PDB file of C-alpha atoms in Angstrom:
ATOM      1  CA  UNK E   1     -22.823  58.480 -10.872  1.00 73.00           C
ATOM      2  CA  UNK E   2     -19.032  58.579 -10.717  1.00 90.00           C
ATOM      3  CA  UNK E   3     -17.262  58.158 -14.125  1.00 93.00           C
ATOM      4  CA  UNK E   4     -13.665  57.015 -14.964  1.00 95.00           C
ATOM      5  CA  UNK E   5     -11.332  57.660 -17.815  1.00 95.00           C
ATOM      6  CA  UNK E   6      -9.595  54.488 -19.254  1.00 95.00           C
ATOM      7  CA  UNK E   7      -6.471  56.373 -19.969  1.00 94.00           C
ATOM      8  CA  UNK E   8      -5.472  56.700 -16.664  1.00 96.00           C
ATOM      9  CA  UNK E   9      -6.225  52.731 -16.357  1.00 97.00           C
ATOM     10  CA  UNK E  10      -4.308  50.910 -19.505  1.00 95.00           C
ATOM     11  CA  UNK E  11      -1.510  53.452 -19.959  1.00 95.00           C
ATOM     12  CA  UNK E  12      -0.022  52.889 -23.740  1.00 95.00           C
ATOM     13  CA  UNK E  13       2.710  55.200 -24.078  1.00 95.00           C
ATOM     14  CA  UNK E  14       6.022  54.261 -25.932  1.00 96.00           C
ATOM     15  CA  UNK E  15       8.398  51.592 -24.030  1.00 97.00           C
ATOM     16  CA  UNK E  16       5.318  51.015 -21.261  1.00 98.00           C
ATOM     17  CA  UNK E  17       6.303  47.080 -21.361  1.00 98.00           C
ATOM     18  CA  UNK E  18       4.301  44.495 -19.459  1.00 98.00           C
ATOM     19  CA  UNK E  19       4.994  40.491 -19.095  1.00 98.00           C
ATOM     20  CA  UNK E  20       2.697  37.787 -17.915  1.00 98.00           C
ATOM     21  CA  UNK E  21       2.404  34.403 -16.896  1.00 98.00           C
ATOM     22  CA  UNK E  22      -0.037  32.992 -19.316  1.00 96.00           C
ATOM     23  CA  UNK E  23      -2.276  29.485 -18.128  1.00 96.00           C
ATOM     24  CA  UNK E  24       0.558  29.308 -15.101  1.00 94.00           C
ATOM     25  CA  UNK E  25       2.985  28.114 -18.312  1.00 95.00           C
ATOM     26  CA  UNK E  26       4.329  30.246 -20.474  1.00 97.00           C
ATOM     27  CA  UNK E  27       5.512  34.088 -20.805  1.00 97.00           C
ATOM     28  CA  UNK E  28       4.217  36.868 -22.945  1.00 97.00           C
ATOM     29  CA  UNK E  29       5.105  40.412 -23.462  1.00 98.00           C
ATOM     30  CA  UNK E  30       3.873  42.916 -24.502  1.00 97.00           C
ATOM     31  CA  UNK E  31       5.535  46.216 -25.589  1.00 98.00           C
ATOM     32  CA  UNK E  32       4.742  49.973 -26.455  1.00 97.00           C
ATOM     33  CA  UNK E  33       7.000  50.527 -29.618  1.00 97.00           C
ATOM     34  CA  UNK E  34       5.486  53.411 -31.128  1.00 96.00           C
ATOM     35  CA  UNK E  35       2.686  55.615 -32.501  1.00 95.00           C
ATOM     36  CA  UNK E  36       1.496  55.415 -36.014  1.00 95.00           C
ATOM     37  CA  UNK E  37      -1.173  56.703 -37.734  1.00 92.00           C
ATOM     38  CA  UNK E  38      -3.694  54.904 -39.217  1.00 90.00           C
ATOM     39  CA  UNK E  39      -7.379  56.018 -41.360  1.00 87.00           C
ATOM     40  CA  UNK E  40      -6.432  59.741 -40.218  1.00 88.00           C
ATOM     41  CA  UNK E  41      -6.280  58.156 -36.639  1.00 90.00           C
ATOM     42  CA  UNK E  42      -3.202  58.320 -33.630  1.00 91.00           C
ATOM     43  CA  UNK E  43      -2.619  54.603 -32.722  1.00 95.00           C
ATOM     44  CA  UNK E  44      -0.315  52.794 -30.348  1.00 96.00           C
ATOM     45  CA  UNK E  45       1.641  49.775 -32.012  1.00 97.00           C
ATOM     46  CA  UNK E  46       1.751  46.504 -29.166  1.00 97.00           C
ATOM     47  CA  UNK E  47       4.027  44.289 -30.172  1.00 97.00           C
ATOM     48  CA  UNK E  48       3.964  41.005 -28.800  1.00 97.00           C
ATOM     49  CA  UNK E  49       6.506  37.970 -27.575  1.00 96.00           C
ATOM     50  CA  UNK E  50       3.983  35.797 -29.592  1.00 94.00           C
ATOM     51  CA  UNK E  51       4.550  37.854 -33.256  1.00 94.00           C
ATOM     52  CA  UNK E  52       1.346  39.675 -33.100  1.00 95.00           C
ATOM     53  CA  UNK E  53       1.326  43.222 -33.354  1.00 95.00           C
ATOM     54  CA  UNK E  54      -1.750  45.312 -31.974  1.00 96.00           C
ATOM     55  CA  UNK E  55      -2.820  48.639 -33.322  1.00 95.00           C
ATOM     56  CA  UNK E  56      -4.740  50.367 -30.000  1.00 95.00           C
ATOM     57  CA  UNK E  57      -6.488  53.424 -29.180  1.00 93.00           C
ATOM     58  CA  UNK E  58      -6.585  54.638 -26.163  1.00 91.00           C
ATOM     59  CA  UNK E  59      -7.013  58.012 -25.604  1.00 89.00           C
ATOM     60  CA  UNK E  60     -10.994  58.168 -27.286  1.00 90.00           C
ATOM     61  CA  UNK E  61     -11.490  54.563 -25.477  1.00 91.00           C
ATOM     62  CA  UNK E  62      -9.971  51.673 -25.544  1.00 93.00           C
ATOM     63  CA  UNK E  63     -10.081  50.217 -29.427  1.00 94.00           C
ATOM     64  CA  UNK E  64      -8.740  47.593 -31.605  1.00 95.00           C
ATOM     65  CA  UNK E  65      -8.323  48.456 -34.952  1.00 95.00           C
ATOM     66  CA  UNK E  66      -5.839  45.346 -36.168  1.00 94.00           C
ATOM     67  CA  UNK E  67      -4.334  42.405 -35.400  1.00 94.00           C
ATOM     68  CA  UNK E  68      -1.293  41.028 -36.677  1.00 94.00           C
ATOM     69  CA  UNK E  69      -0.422  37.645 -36.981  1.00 91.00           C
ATOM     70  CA  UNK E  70       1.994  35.138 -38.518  1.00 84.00           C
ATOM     71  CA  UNK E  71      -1.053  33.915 -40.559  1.00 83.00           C
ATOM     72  CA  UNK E  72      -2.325  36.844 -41.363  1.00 90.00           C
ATOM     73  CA  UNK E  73      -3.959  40.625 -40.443  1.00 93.00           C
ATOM     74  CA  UNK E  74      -7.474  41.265 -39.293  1.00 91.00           C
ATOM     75  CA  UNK E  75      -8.757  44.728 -39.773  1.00 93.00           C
ATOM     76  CA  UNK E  76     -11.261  45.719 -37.187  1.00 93.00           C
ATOM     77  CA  UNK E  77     -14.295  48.613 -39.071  1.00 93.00           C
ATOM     78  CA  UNK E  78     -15.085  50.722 -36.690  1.00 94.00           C
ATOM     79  CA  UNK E  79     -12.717  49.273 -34.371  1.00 93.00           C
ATOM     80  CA  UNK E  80     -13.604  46.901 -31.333  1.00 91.00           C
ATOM     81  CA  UNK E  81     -14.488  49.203 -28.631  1.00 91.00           C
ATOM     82  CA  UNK E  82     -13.839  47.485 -25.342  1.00 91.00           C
ATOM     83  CA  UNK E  83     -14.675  50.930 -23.841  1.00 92.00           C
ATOM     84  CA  UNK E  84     -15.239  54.311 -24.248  1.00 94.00           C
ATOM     85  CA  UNK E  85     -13.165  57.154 -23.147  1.00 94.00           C
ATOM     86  CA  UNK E  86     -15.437  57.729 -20.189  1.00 94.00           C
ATOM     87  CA  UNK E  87     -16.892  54.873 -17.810  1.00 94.00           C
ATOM     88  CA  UNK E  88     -19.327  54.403 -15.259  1.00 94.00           C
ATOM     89  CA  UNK E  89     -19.765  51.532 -13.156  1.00 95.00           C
ATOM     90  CA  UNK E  90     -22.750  48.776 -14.243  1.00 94.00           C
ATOM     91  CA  UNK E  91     -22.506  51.102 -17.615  1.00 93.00           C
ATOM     92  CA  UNK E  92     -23.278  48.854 -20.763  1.00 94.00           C
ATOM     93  CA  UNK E  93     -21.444  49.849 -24.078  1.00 94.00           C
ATOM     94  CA  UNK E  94     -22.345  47.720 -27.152  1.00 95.00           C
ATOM     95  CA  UNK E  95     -20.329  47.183 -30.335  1.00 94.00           C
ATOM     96  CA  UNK E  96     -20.761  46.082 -34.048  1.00 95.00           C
ATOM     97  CA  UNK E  97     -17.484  45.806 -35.956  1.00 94.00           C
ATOM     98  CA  UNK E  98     -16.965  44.267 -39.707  1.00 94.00           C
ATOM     99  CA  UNK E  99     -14.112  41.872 -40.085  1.00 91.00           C
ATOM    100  CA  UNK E 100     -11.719  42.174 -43.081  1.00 91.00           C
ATOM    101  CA  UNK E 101      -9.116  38.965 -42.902  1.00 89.00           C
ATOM    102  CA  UNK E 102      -6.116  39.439 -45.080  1.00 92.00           C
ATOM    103  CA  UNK E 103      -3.388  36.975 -45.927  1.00 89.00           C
ATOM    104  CA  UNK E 104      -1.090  36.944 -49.097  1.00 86.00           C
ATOM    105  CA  UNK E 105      -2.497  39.924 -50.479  1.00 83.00           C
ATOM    106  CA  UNK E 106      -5.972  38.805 -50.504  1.00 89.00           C
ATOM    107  CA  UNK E 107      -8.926  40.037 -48.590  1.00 90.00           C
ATOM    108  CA  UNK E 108     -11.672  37.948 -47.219  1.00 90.00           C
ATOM    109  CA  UNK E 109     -14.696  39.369 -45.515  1.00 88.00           C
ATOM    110  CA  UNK E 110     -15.006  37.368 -42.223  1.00 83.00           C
ATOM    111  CA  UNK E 111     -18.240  38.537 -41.233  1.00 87.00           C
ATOM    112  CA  UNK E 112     -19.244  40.932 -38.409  1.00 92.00           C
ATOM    113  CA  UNK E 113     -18.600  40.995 -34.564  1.00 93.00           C
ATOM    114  CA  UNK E 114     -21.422  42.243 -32.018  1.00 94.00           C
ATOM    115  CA  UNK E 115     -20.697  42.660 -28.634  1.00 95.00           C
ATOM    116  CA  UNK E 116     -20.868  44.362 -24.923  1.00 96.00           C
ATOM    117  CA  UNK E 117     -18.759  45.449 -22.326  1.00 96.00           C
ATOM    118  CA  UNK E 118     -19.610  46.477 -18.930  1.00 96.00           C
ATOM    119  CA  UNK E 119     -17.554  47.983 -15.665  1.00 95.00           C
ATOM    120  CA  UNK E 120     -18.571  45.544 -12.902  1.00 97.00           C
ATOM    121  CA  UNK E 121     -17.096  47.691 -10.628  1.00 96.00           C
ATOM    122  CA  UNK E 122     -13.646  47.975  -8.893  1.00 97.00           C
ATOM    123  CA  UNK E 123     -11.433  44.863  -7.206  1.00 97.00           C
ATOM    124  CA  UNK E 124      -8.385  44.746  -5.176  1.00 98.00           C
ATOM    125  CA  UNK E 125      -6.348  41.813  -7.599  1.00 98.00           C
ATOM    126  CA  UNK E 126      -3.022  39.694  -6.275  1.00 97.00           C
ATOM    127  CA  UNK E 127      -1.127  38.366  -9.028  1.00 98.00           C
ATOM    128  CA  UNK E 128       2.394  37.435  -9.152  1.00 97.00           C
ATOM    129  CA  UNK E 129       3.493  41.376  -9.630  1.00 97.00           C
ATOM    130  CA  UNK E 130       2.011  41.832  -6.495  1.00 96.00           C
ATOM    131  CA  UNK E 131      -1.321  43.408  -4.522  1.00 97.00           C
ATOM    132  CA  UNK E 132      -3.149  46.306  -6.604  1.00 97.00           C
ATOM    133  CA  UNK E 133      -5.900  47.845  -4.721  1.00 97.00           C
ATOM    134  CA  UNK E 134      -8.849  49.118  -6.715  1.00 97.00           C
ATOM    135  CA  UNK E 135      -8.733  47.465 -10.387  1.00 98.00           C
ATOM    136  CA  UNK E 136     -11.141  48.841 -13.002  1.00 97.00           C
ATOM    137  CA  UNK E 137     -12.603  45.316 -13.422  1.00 97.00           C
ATOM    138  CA  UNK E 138     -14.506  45.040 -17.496  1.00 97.00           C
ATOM    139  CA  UNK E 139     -16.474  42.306 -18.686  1.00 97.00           C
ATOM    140  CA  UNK E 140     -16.707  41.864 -22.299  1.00 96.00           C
ATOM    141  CA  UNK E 141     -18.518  39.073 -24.593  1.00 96.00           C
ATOM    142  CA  UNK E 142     -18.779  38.992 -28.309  1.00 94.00           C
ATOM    143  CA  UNK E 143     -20.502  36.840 -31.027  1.00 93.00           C
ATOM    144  CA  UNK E 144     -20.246  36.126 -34.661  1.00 87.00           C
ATOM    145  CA  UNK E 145     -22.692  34.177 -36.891  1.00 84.00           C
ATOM    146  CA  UNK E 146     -22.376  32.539 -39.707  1.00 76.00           C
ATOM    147  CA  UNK E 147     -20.587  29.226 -40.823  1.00 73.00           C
ATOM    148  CA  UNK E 148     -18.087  28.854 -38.484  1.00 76.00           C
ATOM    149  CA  UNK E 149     -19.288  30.564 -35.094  1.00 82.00           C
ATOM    150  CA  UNK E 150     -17.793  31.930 -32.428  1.00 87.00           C
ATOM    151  CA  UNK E 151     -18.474  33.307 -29.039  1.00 91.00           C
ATOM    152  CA  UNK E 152     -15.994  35.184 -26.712  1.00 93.00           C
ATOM    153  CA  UNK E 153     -15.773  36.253 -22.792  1.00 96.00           C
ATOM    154  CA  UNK E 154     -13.537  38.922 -21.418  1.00 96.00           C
ATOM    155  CA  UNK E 155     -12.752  40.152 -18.366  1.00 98.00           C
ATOM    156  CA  UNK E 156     -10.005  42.283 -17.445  1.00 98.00           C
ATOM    157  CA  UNK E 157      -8.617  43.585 -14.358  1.00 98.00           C
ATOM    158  CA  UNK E 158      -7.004  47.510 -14.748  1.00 98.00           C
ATOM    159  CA  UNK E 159      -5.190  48.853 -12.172  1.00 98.00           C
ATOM    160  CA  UNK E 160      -4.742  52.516 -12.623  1.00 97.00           C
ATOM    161  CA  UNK E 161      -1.381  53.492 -14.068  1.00 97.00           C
ATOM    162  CA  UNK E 162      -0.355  50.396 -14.344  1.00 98.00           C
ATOM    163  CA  UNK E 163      -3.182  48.930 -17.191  1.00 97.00           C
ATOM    164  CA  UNK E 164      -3.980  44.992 -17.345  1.00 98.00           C
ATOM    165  CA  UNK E 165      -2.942  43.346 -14.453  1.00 98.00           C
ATOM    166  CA  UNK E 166      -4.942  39.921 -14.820  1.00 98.00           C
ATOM    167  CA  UNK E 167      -7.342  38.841 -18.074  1.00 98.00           C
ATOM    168  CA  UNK E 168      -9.410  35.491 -18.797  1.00 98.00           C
ATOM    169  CA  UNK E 169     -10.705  35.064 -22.276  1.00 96.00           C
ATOM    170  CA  UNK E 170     -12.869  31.989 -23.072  1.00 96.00           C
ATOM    171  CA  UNK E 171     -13.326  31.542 -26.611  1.00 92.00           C
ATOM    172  CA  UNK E 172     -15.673  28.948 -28.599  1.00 89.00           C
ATOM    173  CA  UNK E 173     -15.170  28.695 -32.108  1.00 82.00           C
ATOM    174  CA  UNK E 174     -16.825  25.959 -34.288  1.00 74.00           C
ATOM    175  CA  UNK E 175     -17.874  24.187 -31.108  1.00 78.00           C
ATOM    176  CA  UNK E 176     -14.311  24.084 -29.772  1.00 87.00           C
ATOM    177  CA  UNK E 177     -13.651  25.994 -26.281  1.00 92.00           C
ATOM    178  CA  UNK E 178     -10.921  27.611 -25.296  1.00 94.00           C
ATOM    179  CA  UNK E 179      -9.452  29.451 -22.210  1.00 96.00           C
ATOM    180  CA  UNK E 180      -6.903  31.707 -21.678  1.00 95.00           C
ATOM    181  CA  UNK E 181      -5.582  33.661 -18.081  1.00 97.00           C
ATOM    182  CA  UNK E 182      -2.809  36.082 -18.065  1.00 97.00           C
ATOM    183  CA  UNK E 183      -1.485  37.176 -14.653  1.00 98.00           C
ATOM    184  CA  UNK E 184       1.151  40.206 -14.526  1.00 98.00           C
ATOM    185  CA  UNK E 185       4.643  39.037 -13.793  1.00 98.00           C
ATOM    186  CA  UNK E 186       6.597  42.676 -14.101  1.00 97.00           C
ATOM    187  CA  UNK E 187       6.090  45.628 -15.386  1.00 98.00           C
ATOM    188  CA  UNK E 188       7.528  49.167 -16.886  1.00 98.00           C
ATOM    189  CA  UNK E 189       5.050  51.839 -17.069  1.00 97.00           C
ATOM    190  CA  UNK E 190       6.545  55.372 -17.120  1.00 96.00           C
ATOM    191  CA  UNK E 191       9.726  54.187 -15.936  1.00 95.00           C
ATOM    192  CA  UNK E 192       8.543  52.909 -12.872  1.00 96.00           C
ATOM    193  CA  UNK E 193       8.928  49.111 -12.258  1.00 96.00           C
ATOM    194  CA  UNK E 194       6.361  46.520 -10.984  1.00 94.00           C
ATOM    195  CA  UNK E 195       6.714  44.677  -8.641  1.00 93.00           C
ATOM    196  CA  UNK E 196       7.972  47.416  -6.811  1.00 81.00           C
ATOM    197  CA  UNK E 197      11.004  46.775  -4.872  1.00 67.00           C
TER     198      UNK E 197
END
C-alpha cells in the first residue's frame, strides 16, 4: 500500500498565502504569518481575510488546535486531526476532541467532537487558479451531541506543494444547514505564484 506525507500536500510555511473564491461571491485569504509555540508544541499561525486566526500543525499531521474569532476562541484538546502525518489511500483515521469556548475571559465547555477522515484517493481538480493534476482528495465528517447539535462534511482537494486547492463544508447545526465551497483564485507558496504565468 503506497503512503503519502501531508506535508508535502498543505505546505504552511511563513508568507505561503492562498486566496479563494468562496460560494462564486466573495474572497478569502489566507496567510502564513508565523510560528508560535503552543502546549510545548511548533504551530503555524493562519490568519484570515475574515478575522479568524488558525493555529495548525502540520508537520505530525494536519491539526487544529484553535480558532480565533471576532466572537470568541475555541480551543481544540487533542487537536482536530484531519490527518496524520502519513496517509494511505481508503485509510480511515478517527478523532475525539474536547471543546473549550472562550469569550470575555470566560470558559465554557462546549462539549466534545468525534469524527473521521479518509483519503478517497487522488483527482486531477480545475479551479479558477488553474488545472492541478493528482490532488490528495480527504473526506472528513464530524458530530457533536448534546443540546444544540451539529454535524459537519469535509472534503478537500490537496495538490502537492501547493495545499488546498478546492474545499466544500456542509454544516448542520440546530437543524439549520449550511454550505460552503472555496475554489483557489492565486496563490504564493515558496515564492512561486499560482496561476502560473
Amino acid at each position: 500500500m503506497e503512503e503519502y506525507f501531508i506535508e508535502e500536500y498543505n505546505p504552511l510555511e511563513k508568507d505561503n498565502f492562498w486566496l479563494y473564491l468562496k460560494n462564486n461571491k466573495t474572497k478569502l485569504s489566507h496567510l502564513v504569518v508565523e510560528d508560535v509555540f503552543f502546549n510545548g508544541l511548533n504551530l503555524q499561525k493562519v490568519e484570515s481575510s475574515d478575522g479568524s486566526v488558525v493555529l495548525l500543525e502540520y508537520k505530525n499531521g494536519l491539526s487544529t488546535h484553535v480558532i480565533k474569532k471576532k466572537a470568541g476562541k475555541m480551543v481544540y484538546n487533542p487537536p482536530l486531526t484531519l490527518s496524520p502525518k502519513v496517509v494511505a489511500i481508503g485509510g480511515v483515521y478517527g478523532y475525539t476532541s474536547k471543546v473549550i469556548f472562550s469569550i470575555f475571559n470566560l470558559n465554557f465547555n462546549f462539549g466534545e467532537i468525534n469524527g473521521s477522515s479518509t483519503l478517497l484517493g487522488f483527482e486531477d481538480v480545475e479551479v479558477p487558479a488553474g488545472t492541478f493534476k493528482q490532488c490528495l482528495k480527504i473526506k472528513s465528517t464530524a458530530s457533536k451531541k448534546g443540546l444544540f447539535p451539529i454535524n459537519h462534511s469535509l472534503i478537500i482537494w490537496f495538490a502537492k506543494g501547493v495545499g488546498e486547492v478546492k474545499c466544500e463544508f456542509s454544516t448542520k447545526i440546530a437543524g439549520v444547514n449550511t454550505h460552503v465551497k472555496k475554489e483557489l483564485l492565486e496563490a504564493v507558496v515558496a515564492g512561486k505564484k499560482f496561476p502560473l504565468i
